[in-house]
XYZ file of C-alpha atoms in Angstrom:
690
model
C 0.000 0.000 0.000
C 1.314 3.430 -0.941
C 2.342 5.738 1.861
C -0.346 8.498 1.983
C 2.181 10.943 3.414
C 4.032 10.933 0.092
C 0.992 12.337 -1.716
C -0.857 14.546 0.757
C 0.670 17.618 2.411
C 1.250 16.982 6.119
C -0.759 18.835 8.702
C 1.152 21.928 9.948
C 2.771 21.353 13.322
C 2.545 17.551 13.032
C 5.437 15.077 13.238
C 4.999 14.453 9.513
C 5.463 18.163 8.813
C 8.595 18.241 10.967
C 9.999 15.180 9.164
C 9.402 16.820 5.798
C 11.016 20.073 6.961
C 14.047 18.233 8.334
C 14.501 16.314 5.091
C 14.398 19.552 3.090
C 16.966 21.170 5.396
C 19.303 18.193 5.353
C 19.131 17.817 1.570
C 19.898 21.525 1.235
C 22.852 21.434 3.627
C 24.215 18.181 2.170
C 24.215 19.804 -1.268
C 26.056 22.855 0.108
C 28.607 20.637 1.892
C 29.272 17.820 -0.586
C 28.576 19.423 -3.950
C 29.292 23.145 -3.616
C 31.897 22.934 -0.822
C 30.201 25.954 0.759
C 28.629 24.749 4.023
C 26.254 27.139 5.754
C 26.169 25.420 9.153
C 28.746 23.580 11.297
C 28.985 19.782 11.287
C 27.568 19.664 14.824
C 24.377 21.453 13.718
C 23.953 19.068 10.753
C 24.453 16.082 13.078
C 21.809 17.444 15.458
C 19.233 17.776 12.662
C 20.132 14.312 11.349
C 19.671 12.715 14.784
C 16.303 14.440 15.192
C 15.140 13.035 11.846
C 16.404 9.562 12.760
C 14.459 9.638 16.019
C 11.235 10.776 14.350
C 11.489 8.126 11.628
C 12.143 5.438 14.244
C 9.068 6.555 16.207
C 6.883 6.765 13.071
C 7.698 3.946 10.624
C 4.729 5.010 8.512
C 6.695 8.117 7.541
C 9.494 6.077 5.916
C 10.656 7.374 2.535
C 13.422 5.886 0.376
C 14.726 9.377 -0.480
C 15.255 10.384 3.155
C 18.790 11.611 3.990
C 18.943 8.771 6.546
C 18.804 6.226 3.699
C 21.776 7.525 1.775
C 25.458 8.116 2.405
C 26.180 11.516 0.901
C 25.459 13.929 -1.930
C 25.377 13.431 -5.681
C 28.482 14.064 -7.791
C 29.137 17.301 -9.635
C 27.821 17.352 -13.191
C 31.091 18.525 -14.722
C 33.022 15.427 -13.622
C 32.580 11.986 -15.157
C 30.608 9.622 -12.918
C 32.187 6.528 -11.389
C 30.078 3.677 -10.037
C 31.838 2.085 -7.080
C 32.306 -1.665 -7.395
C 32.000 -1.836 -3.607
C 29.800 0.898 -2.051
C 31.614 3.512 0.056
C 29.482 3.426 3.189
C 29.847 5.830 6.078
C 30.377 4.961 9.733
C 27.918 5.228 12.551
C 28.754 8.288 14.647
C 28.920 8.036 18.424
C 27.985 11.570 19.440
C 28.516 10.967 23.159
C 31.898 12.719 23.395
C 32.547 11.327 26.874
C 34.358 7.960 27.444
C 30.976 6.268 27.827
C 30.692 6.400 24.020
C 33.488 3.817 23.706
C 31.990 1.684 26.465
C 28.596 1.674 24.713
C 30.133 0.562 21.412
C 32.058 -2.302 23.024
C 28.959 -3.447 24.894
C 26.968 -3.434 21.638
C 29.622 -5.466 19.782
C 29.856 -8.040 22.577
C 26.089 -8.358 22.706
C 25.765 -8.880 18.936
C 28.585 -11.433 18.990
C 26.863 -13.263 21.848
C 29.816 -12.879 24.215
C 29.500 -13.275 27.977
C 31.356 -11.375 30.714
C 33.673 -14.380 31.051
C 34.771 -14.216 27.410
C 38.036 -12.361 26.610
C 37.916 -8.704 25.474
C 37.285 -7.927 21.808
C 40.357 -6.781 19.888
C 39.945 -3.510 18.004
C 41.975 -1.291 15.707
C 41.861 2.367 16.741
C 42.382 5.101 14.126
C 41.987 8.848 13.676
C 38.832 10.288 12.131
C 40.238 12.765 9.642
C 38.355 15.922 8.704
C 38.861 15.664 4.962
C 37.437 14.087 1.820
C 37.010 10.300 1.355
C 38.729 8.951 -1.756
C 38.819 5.649 -3.661
C 42.046 4.936 -5.574
C 41.812 2.169 -8.190
C 44.960 0.376 -9.362
C 45.083 -2.130 -12.178
C 48.270 -4.124 -12.775
C 49.976 -1.861 -10.216
C 49.129 1.425 -11.978
C 46.777 4.157 -10.735
C 43.979 4.258 -13.304
C 41.239 6.106 -11.453
C 40.530 8.215 -8.366
C 36.929 8.831 -7.334
C 35.184 10.722 -4.547
C 32.634 9.035 -2.296
C 29.733 10.894 -3.930
C 26.495 9.304 -2.750
C 28.271 6.089 -1.778
C 27.208 4.309 -4.968
C 28.378 6.812 -7.590
C 31.249 9.251 -7.190
C 33.206 11.759 -9.268
C 36.276 10.990 -11.379
C 39.012 13.314 -10.072
C 41.992 11.274 -11.255
C 43.923 14.162 -12.823
C 43.810 16.199 -9.629
C 44.717 13.292 -7.368
C 47.763 12.546 -9.511
C 49.185 15.866 -8.278
C 49.420 14.581 -4.681
C 52.947 13.395 -4.017
C 51.946 11.009 -1.224
C 49.818 8.904 -3.563
C 51.864 6.344 -5.546
C 51.218 6.265 -9.264
C 52.767 2.811 -9.555
C 52.931 0.036 -6.969
C 55.628 -2.573 -6.350
C 55.358 -5.997 -7.920
C 53.260 -8.566 -6.115
C 50.193 -6.407 -5.477
C 46.766 -7.711 -6.598
C 45.848 -7.090 -10.238
C 42.814 -5.058 -9.085
C 43.308 -3.031 -5.935
C 41.106 -0.232 -4.649
C 42.625 1.669 -1.726
C 40.410 3.933 0.325
C 41.498 6.806 2.468
C 41.214 10.499 3.231
C 42.403 13.523 1.286
C 43.178 16.407 3.649
C 45.219 19.563 3.980
C 47.771 20.053 6.731
C 47.263 23.091 8.950
C 50.552 24.733 7.936
C 49.744 24.227 4.250
C 46.282 25.669 4.872
C 47.668 28.798 6.544
C 50.178 29.269 3.725
C 47.419 28.867 1.114
C 45.210 31.462 2.813
C 48.171 33.839 3.079
C 48.688 33.529 -0.684
C 44.971 34.071 -1.293
C 45.028 37.246 0.814
C 48.135 38.523 -0.991
C 46.311 38.088 -4.313
C 43.155 39.717 -2.957
C 41.195 36.492 -3.432
C 38.721 34.679 -1.159
C 40.228 32.770 1.754
C 39.030 29.338 2.855
C 37.072 28.726 6.052
C 38.934 25.600 7.164
C 41.363 22.953 5.827
C 38.537 20.555 4.907
C 36.906 23.121 2.591
C 40.269 23.989 1.064
C 41.025 20.316 0.397
C 37.589 19.671 -1.125
C 37.939 22.742 -3.329
C 41.336 21.582 -4.578
C 40.102 18.055 -5.367
C 37.197 19.468 -7.360
C 39.251 21.922 -9.407
C 38.603 21.440 -13.113
C 42.141 22.632 -13.852
C 44.750 20.174 -12.434
C 47.390 22.916 -12.621
C 45.438 24.919 -10.021
C 44.898 21.803 -7.919
C 48.661 21.199 -7.942
C 49.190 24.622 -6.329
C 47.042 23.645 -3.334
C 49.079 21.144 -1.290
C 47.076 18.051 -0.332
C 47.936 14.989 1.746
C 46.554 11.452 1.992
C 46.174 8.659 4.556
C 44.990 5.168 3.632
C 42.611 3.271 5.933
C 40.843 0.543 3.959
C 40.069 -1.319 0.733
C 37.345 -1.347 -1.889
C 37.361 -3.921 -4.684
C 40.312 -6.328 -4.615
C 41.184 -9.360 -6.725
C 39.713 -12.339 -4.803
C 42.045 -14.675 -2.951
C 40.941 -17.529 -5.250
C 42.401 -15.543 -8.159
C 45.652 -14.688 -6.445
C 44.453 -11.810 -4.287
C 45.577 -11.226 -0.680
C 44.169 -13.068 2.321
C 44.041 -10.883 5.417
C 43.054 -12.149 8.832
C 42.839 -8.770 10.546
C 42.296 -5.128 9.670
C 45.619 -4.231 11.318
C 47.423 -6.674 9.003
C 45.667 -5.004 6.051
C 46.906 -1.548 7.134
C 50.478 -2.741 7.587
C 50.387 -4.300 4.124
C 49.148 -1.024 2.629
C 52.104 0.694 4.286
C 54.500 -1.855 2.782
C 53.011 -1.147 -0.655
C 53.895 2.544 -0.308
C 50.705 4.091 1.040
C 50.855 6.527 3.983
C 49.074 5.192 7.075
C 48.640 7.408 10.139
C 51.176 6.697 12.882
C 48.444 6.873 15.544
C 46.890 3.521 14.474
C 46.912 1.137 17.472
C 45.524 -2.166 18.752
C 43.114 -1.940 21.708
C 41.625 -4.730 23.812
C 38.204 -4.080 25.284
C 36.342 -0.971 26.317
C 38.876 0.491 28.738
C 41.638 0.559 26.135
C 39.239 2.264 23.712
C 38.563 4.866 26.405
C 42.304 5.356 26.967
C 42.884 5.851 23.229
C 40.045 8.392 22.969
C 41.470 10.365 25.895
C 45.068 10.147 24.661
C 44.291 11.369 21.154
C 41.998 14.025 22.614
C 44.936 15.457 24.556
C 47.067 15.471 21.376
C 44.344 16.770 19.049
C 45.342 20.421 19.061
C 49.008 19.585 18.439
C 48.462 17.315 15.428
C 49.549 18.828 12.093
C 46.075 18.187 10.630
C 42.436 18.412 11.727
C 40.522 15.474 13.182
C 37.037 15.479 14.664
C 37.152 12.118 16.424
C 38.619 8.620 16.451
C 37.436 5.389 14.833
C 37.102 1.961 16.435
C 37.000 -1.140 14.199
C 36.738 -4.791 15.176
C 40.147 -6.107 14.143
C 39.236 -9.659 13.159
C 37.835 -9.641 9.599
C 35.839 -12.826 10.150
C 34.092 -11.159 13.091
C 33.434 -8.122 10.884
C 31.607 -10.373 8.420
C 29.676 -11.988 11.256
C 28.548 -8.593 12.553
C 27.601 -7.327 9.085
C 25.781 -4.064 8.332
C 22.622 -2.223 9.339
C 21.031 0.083 6.725
C 23.903 2.396 5.810
C 26.509 1.533 8.430
C 28.748 -1.391 9.452
C 28.000 -2.841 12.899
C 31.695 -3.540 13.475
C 32.919 0.083 13.428
C 32.030 3.433 14.917
C 33.332 7.010 14.777
C 33.652 8.440 18.291
C 33.617 12.228 18.061
C 35.178 14.959 20.156
C 33.352 18.162 21.119
C 32.559 20.138 17.970
C 34.985 22.910 17.089
C 32.290 24.854 15.242
C 28.821 25.825 16.459
C 26.007 28.272 15.724
C 25.209 31.167 18.023
C 24.009 34.787 17.988
C 25.991 38.039 18.177
C 24.595 40.029 21.117
C 26.995 42.938 20.711
C 30.453 43.968 19.478
C 32.941 45.536 21.884
C 36.499 46.751 21.389
C 39.324 45.448 23.586
C 42.671 47.208 24.015
C 45.750 44.988 24.200
C 48.988 45.473 26.128
C 50.595 47.116 23.096
C 47.615 49.378 22.352
C 46.113 47.285 19.557
C 42.320 47.672 19.308
C 40.504 44.392 18.611
C 36.752 44.079 17.932
C 35.243 41.212 19.929
C 31.816 39.680 19.332
C 29.792 39.162 22.520
C 27.905 35.907 21.955
C 24.931 34.040 23.305
C 26.714 31.299 25.322
C 27.513 28.231 23.186
C 29.413 25.011 23.988
C 32.168 24.607 21.396
C 35.582 22.959 21.464
C 34.918 21.572 24.942
C 34.135 24.879 26.681
C 31.319 27.426 26.879
C 32.210 30.397 24.683
C 30.756 33.898 25.127
C 33.358 35.966 23.225
C 34.969 35.565 19.800
C 37.546 37.734 18.080
C 36.777 39.588 14.851
C 40.513 40.407 14.474
C 40.204 43.910 12.992
C 37.785 46.304 11.282
C 38.598 45.048 7.759
C 37.961 41.436 8.757
C 34.686 42.321 10.481
C 33.519 44.129 7.347
C 34.716 41.381 4.992
C 32.669 38.830 6.936
C 29.874 41.418 7.323
C 29.318 40.561 10.999
C 26.482 42.587 12.506
C 24.884 42.748 15.930
C 21.980 40.291 15.912
C 23.496 37.968 13.300
C 23.548 34.179 13.557
C 27.176 33.145 13.102
C 29.422 30.092 12.985
C 31.958 30.198 15.816
C 35.113 28.091 15.754
C 37.362 27.146 18.653
C 40.245 24.697 18.300
C 42.210 23.911 21.451
C 43.734 26.957 23.100
C 43.203 29.146 20.040
C 41.054 32.227 20.740
C 37.505 31.571 19.469
C 36.715 33.360 16.205
C 33.665 34.113 14.099
C 34.132 32.073 10.920
C 31.154 33.272 8.897
C 27.655 34.723 9.004
C 24.314 33.156 8.013
C 22.843 36.185 6.194
C 19.527 34.421 5.567
C 18.932 34.474 9.342
C 19.774 38.171 9.746
C 17.054 40.042 11.690
C 15.737 43.406 10.479
C 17.806 46.315 11.741
C 20.981 44.278 12.417
C 23.594 46.913 13.312
C 26.773 47.354 11.251
C 30.012 47.589 13.287
C 32.266 50.653 13.021
C 35.621 50.909 14.769
C 35.682 53.810 17.265
C 38.142 56.600 16.535
C 39.070 56.974 20.211
C 40.406 54.389 22.672
C 37.483 52.967 24.669
C 39.728 52.750 27.766
C 41.463 56.129 27.981
C 39.866 58.263 25.258
C 43.100 58.907 23.361
C 42.997 59.011 19.562
C 42.827 55.611 17.843
C 45.259 55.703 14.929
C 45.527 53.439 11.903
C 48.805 53.916 10.085
C 49.154 53.637 6.341
C 49.496 50.023 5.264
C 48.359 48.696 8.668
C 45.175 46.709 9.348
C 44.999 47.505 13.068
C 43.953 50.619 14.958
C 46.075 51.460 17.991
C 45.576 53.629 21.041
C 48.013 56.553 20.978
C 47.908 57.132 24.750
C 50.618 54.606 25.561
C 51.883 56.247 28.784
C 48.403 56.993 30.097
C 46.174 54.125 28.936
C 45.508 51.662 31.760
C 45.213 48.761 29.297
C 48.851 49.315 28.311
C 50.077 50.098 31.818
C 52.140 46.950 32.474
C 53.680 46.941 29.010
C 54.621 50.619 29.275
C 56.288 50.141 32.687
C 58.269 47.065 31.618
C 59.451 48.773 28.438
C 60.506 51.910 30.339
C 62.405 49.855 32.951
C 64.288 47.546 30.574
C 68.081 47.542 30.376
C 68.250 49.371 27.032
C 65.917 52.148 28.271
C 66.267 53.853 31.680
C 67.172 50.474 33.304
C 65.530 49.846 36.680
C 67.312 46.748 37.925
C 65.073 44.142 39.589
C 61.793 45.500 38.200
C 60.519 42.449 36.284
C 57.221 41.010 35.107
C 56.106 39.501 38.405
C 56.805 42.624 40.459
C 55.101 44.879 37.904
C 52.084 42.551 37.925
C 51.838 42.856 41.701
C 52.274 46.640 41.728
C 49.687 47.256 39.006
C 47.164 44.664 40.179
C 47.316 46.044 43.717
C 46.691 49.571 42.419
C 50.036 50.843 43.752
C 51.136 52.051 40.302
C 48.834 53.648 37.746
C 51.301 55.629 35.614
C 55.080 55.703 35.111
C 55.718 58.573 37.595
C 54.183 56.414 40.347
C 57.336 54.274 40.138
C 59.372 57.131 41.612
C 56.875 57.625 44.427
C 57.367 54.064 45.690
C 58.688 53.711 49.228
C 59.872 50.836 51.393
C 56.483 50.553 53.106
C 54.498 49.939 49.921
C 57.104 47.502 48.562
C 57.468 45.435 51.751
C 53.683 44.986 51.830
C 53.859 42.946 48.584
C 53.987 39.137 48.584
C 57.468 37.605 48.966
C 59.144 41.017 49.219
C 61.712 41.183 52.043
C 63.248 44.379 53.432
C 66.520 43.827 51.561
C 64.759 43.258 48.204
C 62.563 46.303 48.737
C 65.607 48.471 49.492
C 67.317 47.198 46.328
C 64.331 48.321 44.250
C 64.313 51.760 45.894
C 68.059 52.105 45.203
C 67.615 51.001 41.582
C 64.854 53.577 41.084
C 67.048 56.320 42.486
C 69.946 55.279 40.219
C 67.704 55.201 37.131
C 66.857 58.881 37.515
C 70.229 59.694 35.932
C 69.796 58.607 32.309
C 70.407 59.871 28.775
C 68.055 61.510 26.315
C 68.221 58.584 23.824
C 67.427 56.082 26.593
C 64.545 58.216 27.857
C 63.093 58.667 24.371
C 63.321 54.951 23.709
C 61.780 54.200 27.127
C 58.658 56.225 26.304
C 57.577 53.379 23.997
C 56.667 55.548 21.004
C 55.600 53.234 18.194
C 58.366 52.680 15.598
C 60.958 54.513 17.735
C 63.695 52.009 18.479
C 67.132 52.612 19.961
C 68.700 53.819 16.710
C 65.869 56.253 15.992
C 65.966 57.559 19.588
C 69.706 58.247 19.221
C 69.153 59.989 15.893
C 66.432 62.198 17.401
C 68.621 63.106 20.379
C 71.571 63.977 18.128
C 69.457 66.026 15.755
C 67.391 68.038 18.256
C 69.616 68.025 21.350
C 66.698 68.634 23.748
C 63.505 66.764 24.614
C 61.279 69.822 24.250
C 62.546 70.292 20.715
C 61.569 66.709 19.883
C 58.147 67.097 21.528
C 57.377 70.314 19.626
C 58.824 69.280 16.249
C 56.516 69.267 13.244
C 56.374 66.297 10.912
C 58.410 68.269 8.367
C 61.111 68.910 10.967
C 61.103 65.284 12.061
C 61.570 64.155 8.463
C 64.916 65.972 8.416
C 66.291 63.332 10.824
C 68.200 60.693 8.870
C 66.525 57.687 10.504
C 62.959 59.071 10.348
C 60.500 58.449 7.514
C 56.867 59.542 7.060
C 55.345 56.735 9.167
C 57.787 57.275 12.056
C 57.349 61.044 11.910
C 53.566 60.700 12.052
C 53.830 58.275 14.990
C 56.064 60.649 16.993
C 53.843 63.640 16.267
C 50.678 61.722 17.228
C 52.267 60.547 20.493
C 53.237 64.024 21.669
C 49.924 65.536 20.556
C 48.182 63.519 23.289
C 47.945 65.730 26.432
C 48.101 62.597 28.626
C 51.533 61.653 27.275
C 52.944 65.139 27.745
C 51.622 65.183 31.322
C 53.395 61.907 32.111
C 56.673 63.269 30.708
C 56.393 66.406 32.853
C 55.634 64.336 35.967
C 58.703 62.150 35.328
C 60.812 65.278 35.142
C 59.234 66.551 38.359
C 60.133 63.240 40.046
C 63.795 63.912 39.286
C 64.362 61.918 36.100
C 67.052 63.905 34.314
C 69.615 63.698 31.514
C 72.241 65.861 29.907
C 70.967 68.032 27.054
C 72.858 70.048 24.490
C 72.551 72.029 21.323
C 71.365 70.375 18.130
C 74.246 68.539 16.514
C 75.531 69.926 13.222
C 74.437 67.862 10.275
C 77.088 65.159 10.057
C 77.999 63.262 6.894
C 76.176 59.971 6.575
C 78.649 57.785 4.672
C 76.867 54.578 5.722
C 73.350 55.759 4.822
C 71.362 52.866 3.357
C 73.969 50.292 4.464
C 73.253 47.402 6.830
C 75.999 45.898 9.020
C 76.128 42.722 11.126
C 78.616 42.412 14.015
C 80.024 39.026 15.060
C 82.865 37.854 17.274
C 85.137 39.966 19.523
C 86.845 43.046 18.033
C 90.402 44.007 19.185
C 89.655 47.457 20.682
C 85.973 48.272 20.113
C 83.175 46.851 22.216
C 80.041 45.701 20.408
C 78.175 48.836 21.598
C 81.012 51.145 20.493
C 81.107 49.623 17.018
C 77.333 49.904 16.774
C 77.484 53.573 17.824
C 80.096 54.335 15.133
C 78.007 52.683 12.421
C 74.734 54.325 13.475
C 76.326 57.764 13.820
C 77.467 57.394 10.198
C 73.888 56.629 9.109
C 74.174 52.856 8.928
C 71.984 50.220 10.531
C 73.091 47.235 12.615
C 71.097 44.025 12.161
C 71.174 40.818 14.167
C 71.280 38.299 11.308
C 72.908 37.943 7.910
C 70.814 38.021 4.740
C 71.175 38.913 1.073
C 70.356 42.513 2.054
C 73.372 42.743 4.406
C 76.014 45.201 3.126
C 78.919 44.187 5.396
C 79.703 41.715 8.170
C 82.242 42.999 10.712
C 83.973 39.923 12.158
C 86.272 39.602 15.160
C 87.836 36.598 16.850
C 85.612 33.559 17.517
C 83.170 34.638 14.808
C 80.679 31.814 14.307
C 77.711 31.010 12.107
C 77.175 34.624 10.990
C 80.602 34.654 9.349
C 79.888 31.330 7.656
C 76.542 32.668 6.417
C 78.238 35.786 5.037
C 80.739 33.672 3.113
C 77.936 31.475 1.788
C 75.987 34.524 0.550
C 79.180 36.270 -0.673
C 78.606 39.251 1.631
C 81.664 41.519 2.133
C 83.501 40.767 5.416
C 85.485 43.416 7.330
C 87.680 43.287 10.413
C 87.861 46.210 12.847
C 90.585 47.970 10.863
C 88.593 47.550 7.683
C 85.521 49.097 9.319
C 87.521 52.142 10.494
C 89.207 52.517 7.092
C 85.830 52.377 5.347
C 84.446 54.993 7.727
C 87.422 57.331 7.222
C 87.449 56.825 3.471
C 83.791 57.809 3.156
C 83.821 60.625 5.705
């Protein structure tokens, strides 16, 4: 008798209506995922809808339909590729969505029950593998030669992508002698994380669309119509099973276990994941799940779970299949790394270095093993490119310890009046101007000495050895002083007394006195050190020295126009703008005046006459011990002549100045044919060009 539900529209709000709606959604999302490689929802959301449909169909057998997503393996192949009918269907695994260890225990109990085993029987032996987040592939070899590569497709019919798969170096084109005449090897095509990041970097450099995740990038490469383009997108492969194989009666292999099969594939030249192991019983499955879970974020590729397979092939045959899945295997997932949620607002956070980062405030969602309420939008350009608005439904991704990020938006779910984000032009913490320099993607707060978000960074930079040098003032002490509210700005350092220091944790009288003495000593500094210590963006030691030489006095530097700053040899337009912006902030000028009032002083002089710059545009590298000049003295000579001193040798290095016990830098210079000078040669070059 025909099913009436196939011909009559279901009653709104009924289970039949929900089943029909779920089928439409799942067909739509399967097409987006498998055919277009443009998923709209995370895997976890698809799995949730699929499980709901399974439950409804189980509760209402009368609603069965042969075209339900639960009765098929995947999506149909793309029209532009030739179709391939699989000799042995490529079925998918049952997914154990219980991400806790109980998922492994449930699977083992089910296998033992279906095999009729009792508690007194020995544990079942399994093979444990990784569940790769890639694209399933069937490789067909005839007489030892790769003749065809096909995607899973709908499990029965896939797509012929042979030309693209031939570009993958890990896949052998020819096998050693002794392999079966017909051999179909099944495995996963994927993209390593480092290859994925490099690919996206190239896409950004070319102004082209970046990929959401490695799985999408791999699928897009496999389905490229032009193999030359596919070859530019580095793919990898792991083998994990067989399709059609010449029968043993006709000279084909006879395997007793799945583990033996995998080791044989390895001997034939196929890559097999190193994490494959043998496990006995439920507790060893649990241990494997936990072990791989702890390694997951450090693997060079993405996985979303592990796979358990009964090792004995005869037992696999005995267990057989149910509908679309083998009874002898299961995929045990980890917490999803992508989930759907809603953007409740967008706030701007200020980092230790003044960088302004837009952060989406989210409706709480469990993703990557934790509840997430915030996700980074990176910068204004990225937020606009993804078109993230307040009220949007978004996909959020969290992998391990990586900061959660908004991957993409579901524009079809956007509510009316969703608010577009605009980066504020003033720091939300201190109110100073937010500046975006030419060629930069980030806005930065210009109130470095005043902004409380940058307080610790500003103090540590000011106190470092190459700046004013406050001996003993390190990270932990600064953390205590700032967190306790003892220090709010740099001048507060010079108001510290023994009483406030001794009150800190693990601070004895002697240590406190040493800090007080170091603060007193640091008051006598130099103008270049003080300028460098202010932490002006782009002003390093060399630039600070050039400013001090050129202007002679701090007030002259503070009041200089951009045009005047550009007359300094080491200052270009970006640096000049950064210096001008810094001293235009009243907060920064106030801090400088307070430091002076606290007794921080240096020797000032008249502006230095314009000196010849014989080394302008030249880069030097110092290595080894010079006969009479210290490293700092040699650096000072080079910088005063307009040169720059770098820490490593490259093709852009002009000269390497080498003393005794010169090491790898000298060897690198010789390898790159960079000119090498000794101390006398450096002085002769300086005198000759003066």
